[in-house]
Amino acid sequence: TKATLTKVLQSERLEKDDLLVTTGEAGYQRDLLIGKISEIIKNEVEPFQKAEINLFLDYGRLENVFLVK
């Protein structure tokens, strides 16, 4: 399953195979693995870059999730 990471400032350094994790904002647990960057899409005239993400899970198929701290 894939997703697109959008609105990343051009000044932010993204690299292929970087891991994407949660930040802990918006009530989510910090450092949960989300996926891996498979492609970076840059257009120098745009303020933002994008990245294609290979998700580790098919989040649309989740029914029950337990977080253990």
CSV table of N, CA, C and O in Angstrom, one decimal:
chain,number,residue,atom,x,y,z
A,1,THR,N,0.8,-1.2,0.0
A,1,THR,CA,0.0,0.0,0.0
A,1,THR,C,0.9,1.2,0.0
A,1,THR,O,1.9,1.3,0.7
A,2,LYS,N,0.5,2.3,-0.7
A,2,LYS,CA,1.2,3.5,-0.9
A,2,LYS,C,0.5,4.7,-0.4
A,2,LYS,O,-0.7,4.7,-0.3
A,3,ALA,N,1.2,5.7,-0.1
A,3,ALA,CA,0.6,7.0,0.3
A,3,ALA,C,1.6,8.1,-0.2
A,3,ALA,O,2.7,7.8,-0.5
A,4,THR,N,1.1,9.3,-0.2
A,4,THR,CA,2.0,10.5,-0.6
A,4,THR,C,2.1,11.4,0.6
A,4,THR,O,1.1,11.8,1.2
A,5,LEU,N,3.3,11.8,0.9
A,5,LEU,CA,3.6,12.8,1.9
A,5,LEU,C,3.7,14.1,1.2
A,5,LEU,O,4.5,14.2,0.2
A,6,THR,N,2.9,15.1,1.6
A,6,THR,CA,2.9,16.3,0.9
A,6,THR,C,3.3,17.5,1.8
A,6,THR,O,3.4,17.3,3.0
A,7,LYS,N,3.4,18.6,1.2
A,7,LYS,CA,3.7,19.9,1.9
A,7,LYS,C,5.0,19.8,2.8
A,7,LYS,O,5.0,20.3,3.9
A,8,VAL,N,6.0,19.2,2.2
A,8,VAL,CA,7.3,19.1,2.9
A,8,VAL,C,8.2,20.3,2.3
A,8,VAL,O,8.4,20.3,1.1
A,9,LEU,N,8.6,21.2,3.1
A,9,LEU,CA,9.4,22.3,2.6
A,9,LEU,C,10.6,21.8,1.8
A,9,LEU,O,11.2,20.8,2.2
A,10,GLN,N,11.0,22.5,0.8
A,10,GLN,CA,12.1,22.2,0.0
A,10,GLN,C,13.4,22.1,0.8
A,10,GLN,O,14.3,21.4,0.5
A,11,SER,N,13.5,22.9,1.9
A,11,SER,CA,14.7,22.9,2.7
A,11,SER,C,14.9,21.7,3.5
A,11,SER,O,15.9,21.4,4.1
A,12,GLU,N,13.8,20.9,3.7
A,12,GLU,CA,13.9,19.6,4.5
A,12,GLU,C,14.6,18.6,3.6
A,12,GLU,O,14.3,18.4,2.4
A,13,ARG,N,15.5,17.8,4.3
A,13,ARG,CA,16.2,16.8,3.6
A,13,ARG,C,15.5,15.5,3.6
A,13,ARG,O,15.3,14.9,4.7
A,14,LEU,N,15.1,15.0,2.5
A,14,LEU,CA,14.5,13.7,2.4
A,14,LEU,C,15.4,12.8,1.5
A,14,LEU,O,16.0,13.3,0.6
A,15,GLU,N,15.4,11.5,1.8
A,15,GLU,CA,16.2,10.6,1.0
A,15,GLU,C,15.4,9.3,0.8
A,15,GLU,O,14.6,8.9,1.7
A,16,LYS,N,15.6,8.7,-0.3
A,16,LYS,CA,15.0,7.4,-0.6
A,16,LYS,C,15.4,6.4,0.5
A,16,LYS,O,16.5,6.5,1.0
A,17,ASP,N,14.5,5.6,0.9
A,17,ASP,CA,14.6,4.6,2.0
A,17,ASP,C,14.6,5.2,3.4
A,17,ASP,O,14.8,4.4,4.3
A,18,ASP,N,14.4,6.5,3.6
A,18,ASP,CA,14.2,7.1,4.9
A,18,ASP,C,12.9,6.5,5.5
A,18,ASP,O,12.0,6.2,4.8
A,19,LEU,N,12.9,6.2,6.8
A,19,LEU,CA,11.7,5.7,7.5
A,19,LEU,C,10.9,6.9,7.9
A,19,LEU,O,11.4,7.9,8.3
A,20,LEU,N,9.6,6.7,7.8
A,20,LEU,CA,8.6,7.7,8.2
A,20,LEU,C,8.0,7.2,9.5
A,20,LEU,O,7.5,6.1,9.6
A,21,VAL,N,8.0,8.0,10.6
A,21,VAL,CA,7.5,7.7,11.9
A,21,VAL,C,6.6,8.8,12.4
A,21,VAL,O,6.6,10.0,11.9
A,22,THR,N,5.7,8.5,13.3
A,22,THR,CA,4.8,9.5,13.9
A,22,THR,C,5.6,10.4,14.8
A,22,THR,O,6.6,10.1,15.4
A,23,THR,N,5.1,11.7,14.9
A,23,THR,CA,5.8,12.7,15.7
A,23,THR,C,5.4,12.7,17.2
A,23,THR,O,6.0,13.4,18.0
A,24,GLY,N,4.2,12.1,17.5
A,24,GLY,CA,3.6,12.2,18.8
A,24,GLY,C,2.6,13.3,18.9
A,24,GLY,O,2.0,13.5,19.9
A,25,GLU,N,2.4,14.1,17.8
A,25,GLU,CA,1.4,15.1,17.8
A,25,GLU,C,0.0,14.6,17.5
A,25,GLU,O,-0.1,13.4,17.1
A,26,ALA,N,-1.0,15.3,17.8
A,26,ALA,CA,-2.4,14.9,17.5
A,26,ALA,C,-2.9,13.7,18.2
A,26,ALA,O,-3.7,12.9,17.7
A,27,GLY,N,-2.2,13.4,19.4
A,27,GLY,CA,-2.7,12.3,20.2
A,27,GLY,C,-2.1,10.9,19.8
A,27,GLY,O,-2.4,9.9,20.4
A,28,TYR,N,-1.3,10.9,18.7
A,28,TYR,CA,-0.7,9.6,18.3
A,28,TYR,C,0.6,9.3,19.1
A,28,TYR,O,1.3,10.2,19.5
A,29,GLN,N,0.9,8.1,19.4
A,29,GLN,CA,2.1,7.6,20.0
A,29,GLN,C,3.3,8.1,19.2
A,29,GLN,O,3.2,8.1,18.0
A,30,ARG,N,4.4,8.5,19.8
A,30,ARG,CA,5.6,8.9,19.1
A,30,ARG,C,6.3,7.7,18.6
A,30,ARG,O,6.4,6.7,19.2
A,31,ASP,N,7.0,7.9,17.4
A,31,ASP,CA,7.9,7.0,16.8
A,31,ASP,C,7.3,5.6,16.4
A,31,ASP,O,8.0,4.6,16.3
A,32,LEU,N,6.0,5.7,16.0
A,32,LEU,CA,5.4,4.5,15.4
A,32,LEU,C,5.8,4.4,13.9
A,32,LEU,O,5.7,5.4,13.2
A,33,LEU,N,6.3,3.3,13.5
A,33,LEU,CA,6.7,3.2,12.1
A,33,LEU,C,5.5,3.2,11.2
A,33,LEU,O,4.5,2.5,11.4
A,34,ILE,N,5.6,4.1,10.2
A,34,ILE,CA,4.5,4.2,9.2
A,34,ILE,C,4.9,3.6,7.8
A,34,ILE,O,4.1,2.9,7.2
A,35,GLY,N,6.1,3.9,7.4
A,35,GLY,CA,6.5,3.4,6.1
A,35,GLY,C,7.9,3.9,5.7
A,35,GLY,O,8.6,4.4,6.5
A,36,LYS,N,8.2,3.7,4.4
A,36,LYS,CA,9.6,4.0,3.9
A,36,LYS,C,9.4,4.8,2.7
A,36,LYS,O,8.6,4.5,1.8
A,37,ILE,N,10.2,5.8,2.5
A,37,ILE,CA,10.2,6.7,1.3
A,37,ILE,C,10.7,5.9,0.1
A,37,ILE,O,11.8,5.3,0.1
A,38,SER,N,9.9,5.8,-1.0
A,38,SER,CA,10.3,5.1,-2.2
A,38,SER,C,10.7,6.0,-3.3
A,38,SER,O,11.4,5.6,-4.2
A,39,GLU,N,10.2,7.3,-3.2
A,39,GLU,CA,10.5,8.2,-4.3
A,39,GLU,C,10.3,9.6,-3.8
A,39,GLU,O,9.4,9.9,-3.0
A,40,ILE,N,11.1,10.6,-4.2
A,40,ILE,CA,11.0,12.0,-3.8
A,40,ILE,C,10.7,12.8,-5.1
A,40,ILE,O,11.3,12.6,-6.1
A,41,ILE,N,9.7,13.6,-5.0
A,41,ILE,CA,9.2,14.4,-6.1
A,41,ILE,C,9.5,15.9,-5.8
A,41,ILE,O,8.8,16.5,-4.9
A,42,LYS,N,10.4,16.4,-6.5
A,42,LYS,CA,10.8,17.8,-6.3
A,42,LYS,C,10.6,18.6,-7.6
A,42,LYS,O,10.8,18.2,-8.7
A,43,ASN,N,10.1,19.8,-7.4
A,43,ASN,CA,10.0,20.8,-8.5
A,43,ASN,C,10.5,22.1,-7.9
A,43,ASN,O,9.9,22.7,-7.0
A,44,GLU,N,11.7,22.5,-8.3
A,44,GLU,CA,12.4,23.7,-7.7
A,44,GLU,C,11.6,25.0,-7.7
A,44,GLU,O,11.9,25.8,-6.9
A,45,VAL,N,10.6,25.1,-8.5
A,45,VAL,CA,9.7,26.3,-8.6
A,45,VAL,C,8.6,26.2,-7.6
A,45,VAL,O,7.9,27.2,-7.4
A,46,GLU,N,8.4,25.1,-7.0
A,46,GLU,CA,7.3,24.9,-6.0
A,46,GLU,C,7.9,25.1,-4.6
A,46,GLU,O,9.0,24.7,-4.3
A,47,PRO,N,7.1,25.6,-3.6
A,47,PRO,CA,7.6,25.7,-2.3
A,47,PRO,C,7.8,24.4,-1.5
A,47,PRO,O,8.5,24.3,-0.5
A,48,PHE,N,7.0,23.4,-2.0
A,48,PHE,CA,7.0,22.1,-1.3
A,48,PHE,C,7.5,21.0,-2.2
A,48,PHE,O,7.4,21.1,-3.4
A,49,GLN,N,8.0,19.9,-1.5
A,49,GLN,CA,8.3,18.7,-2.2
A,49,GLN,C,7.4,17.6,-1.7
A,49,GLN,O,6.7,17.8,-0.7
A,50,LYS,N,7.3,16.5,-2.4
A,50,LYS,CA,6.5,15.4,-2.0
A,50,LYS,C,7.3,14.1,-2.0
A,50,LYS,O,8.4,14.1,-2.5
A,51,ALA,N,6.8,13.1,-1.3
A,51,ALA,CA,7.5,11.8,-1.3
A,51,ALA,C,6.4,10.7,-1.4
A,51,ALA,O,5.4,10.8,-0.7
A,52,GLU,N,6.7,9.7,-2.2
A,52,GLU,CA,5.9,8.5,-2.2
A,52,GLU,C,6.3,7.6,-1.1
A,52,GLU,O,7.6,7.4,-0.9
A,53,ILE,N,5.4,7.1,-0.3
A,53,ILE,CA,5.7,6.2,0.8
A,53,ILE,C,5.1,4.8,0.6
A,53,ILE,O,4.0,4.7,0.2
A,54,ASN,N,6.0,3.8,0.8
A,54,ASN,CA,5.5,2.4,0.9
A,54,ASN,C,5.1,2.2,2.3
A,54,ASN,O,6.0,2.2,3.2
A,55,LEU,N,3.8,2.0,2.6
A,55,LEU,CA,3.3,1.8,3.9
A,55,LEU,C,3.6,0.4,4.4
A,55,LEU,O,3.6,-0.5,3.6
A,56,PHE,N,4.0,0.3,5.7
A,56,PHE,CA,4.2,-1.0,6.3
A,56,PHE,C,3.0,-1.8,6.5
A,56,PHE,O,3.0,-3.0,6.6
A,57,LEU,N,1.8,-1.1,6.7
A,57,LEU,CA,0.5,-1.8,6.9
A,57,LEU,C,-0.5,-1.3,5.9
A,57,LEU,O,-0.4,-0.1,5.4
A,58,ASP,N,-1.5,-2.1,5.6
A,58,ASP,CA,-2.7,-1.6,4.9
A,58,ASP,C,-3.7,-1.0,5.9
A,58,ASP,O,-4.4,-1.8,6.5
A,59,TYR,N,-3.6,0.3,6.2
A,59,TYR,CA,-4.3,0.9,7.3
A,59,TYR,C,-5.8,0.8,7.1
A,59,TYR,O,-6.6,0.9,8.0
A,60,GLY,N,-6.2,0.7,5.8
A,60,GLY,CA,-7.7,0.6,5.5
A,60,GLY,C,-8.3,-0.7,6.0
A,60,GLY,O,-9.5,-0.9,6.1
A,61,ARG,N,-7.4,-1.7,6.3
A,61,ARG,CA,-7.9,-3.0,6.7
A,61,ARG,C,-7.8,-3.3,8.2
A,61,ARG,O,-8.2,-4.3,8.7
A,62,LEU,N,-7.3,-2.3,8.9
A,62,LEU,CA,-7.2,-2.4,10.4
A,62,LEU,C,-8.6,-2.5,11.0
A,62,LEU,O,-9.5,-1.6,10.7
A,63,GLU,N,-8.8,-3.4,11.9
A,63,GLU,CA,-10.1,-3.4,12.7
A,63,GLU,C,-9.9,-3.1,14.1
A,63,GLU,O,-10.6,-2.4,14.8
A,64,ASN,N,-8.8,-3.7,14.7
A,64,ASN,CA,-8.5,-3.5,16.1
A,64,ASN,C,-7.0,-3.1,16.3
A,64,ASN,O,-6.2,-3.8,15.7
A,65,VAL,N,-6.7,-2.1,17.1
A,65,VAL,CA,-5.4,-1.7,17.3
A,65,VAL,C,-5.2,-1.6,18.8
A,65,VAL,O,-6.0,-0.9,19.5
A,66,PHE,N,-4.1,-2.2,19.4
A,66,PHE,CA,-3.8,-2.1,20.8
A,66,PHE,C,-2.4,-1.5,20.9
A,66,PHE,O,-1.5,-1.9,20.3
A,67,LEU,N,-2.3,-0.4,21.7
A,67,LEU,CA,-1.1,0.2,22.0
A,67,LEU,C,-0.6,-0.2,23.4
A,67,LEU,O,-1.4,0.1,24.3
A,68,VAL,N,0.5,-0.7,23.5
A,68,VAL,CA,1.0,-1.1,24.8
A,68,VAL,C,2.2,-0.2,25.1
A,68,VAL,O,3.2,-0.1,24.3
A,69,LYS,N,2.2,0.4,26.3
A,69,LYS,CA,3.2,1.3,26.6
A,69,LYS,C,4.2,0.7,27.6
A,69,LYS,O,3.8,0.0,28.5
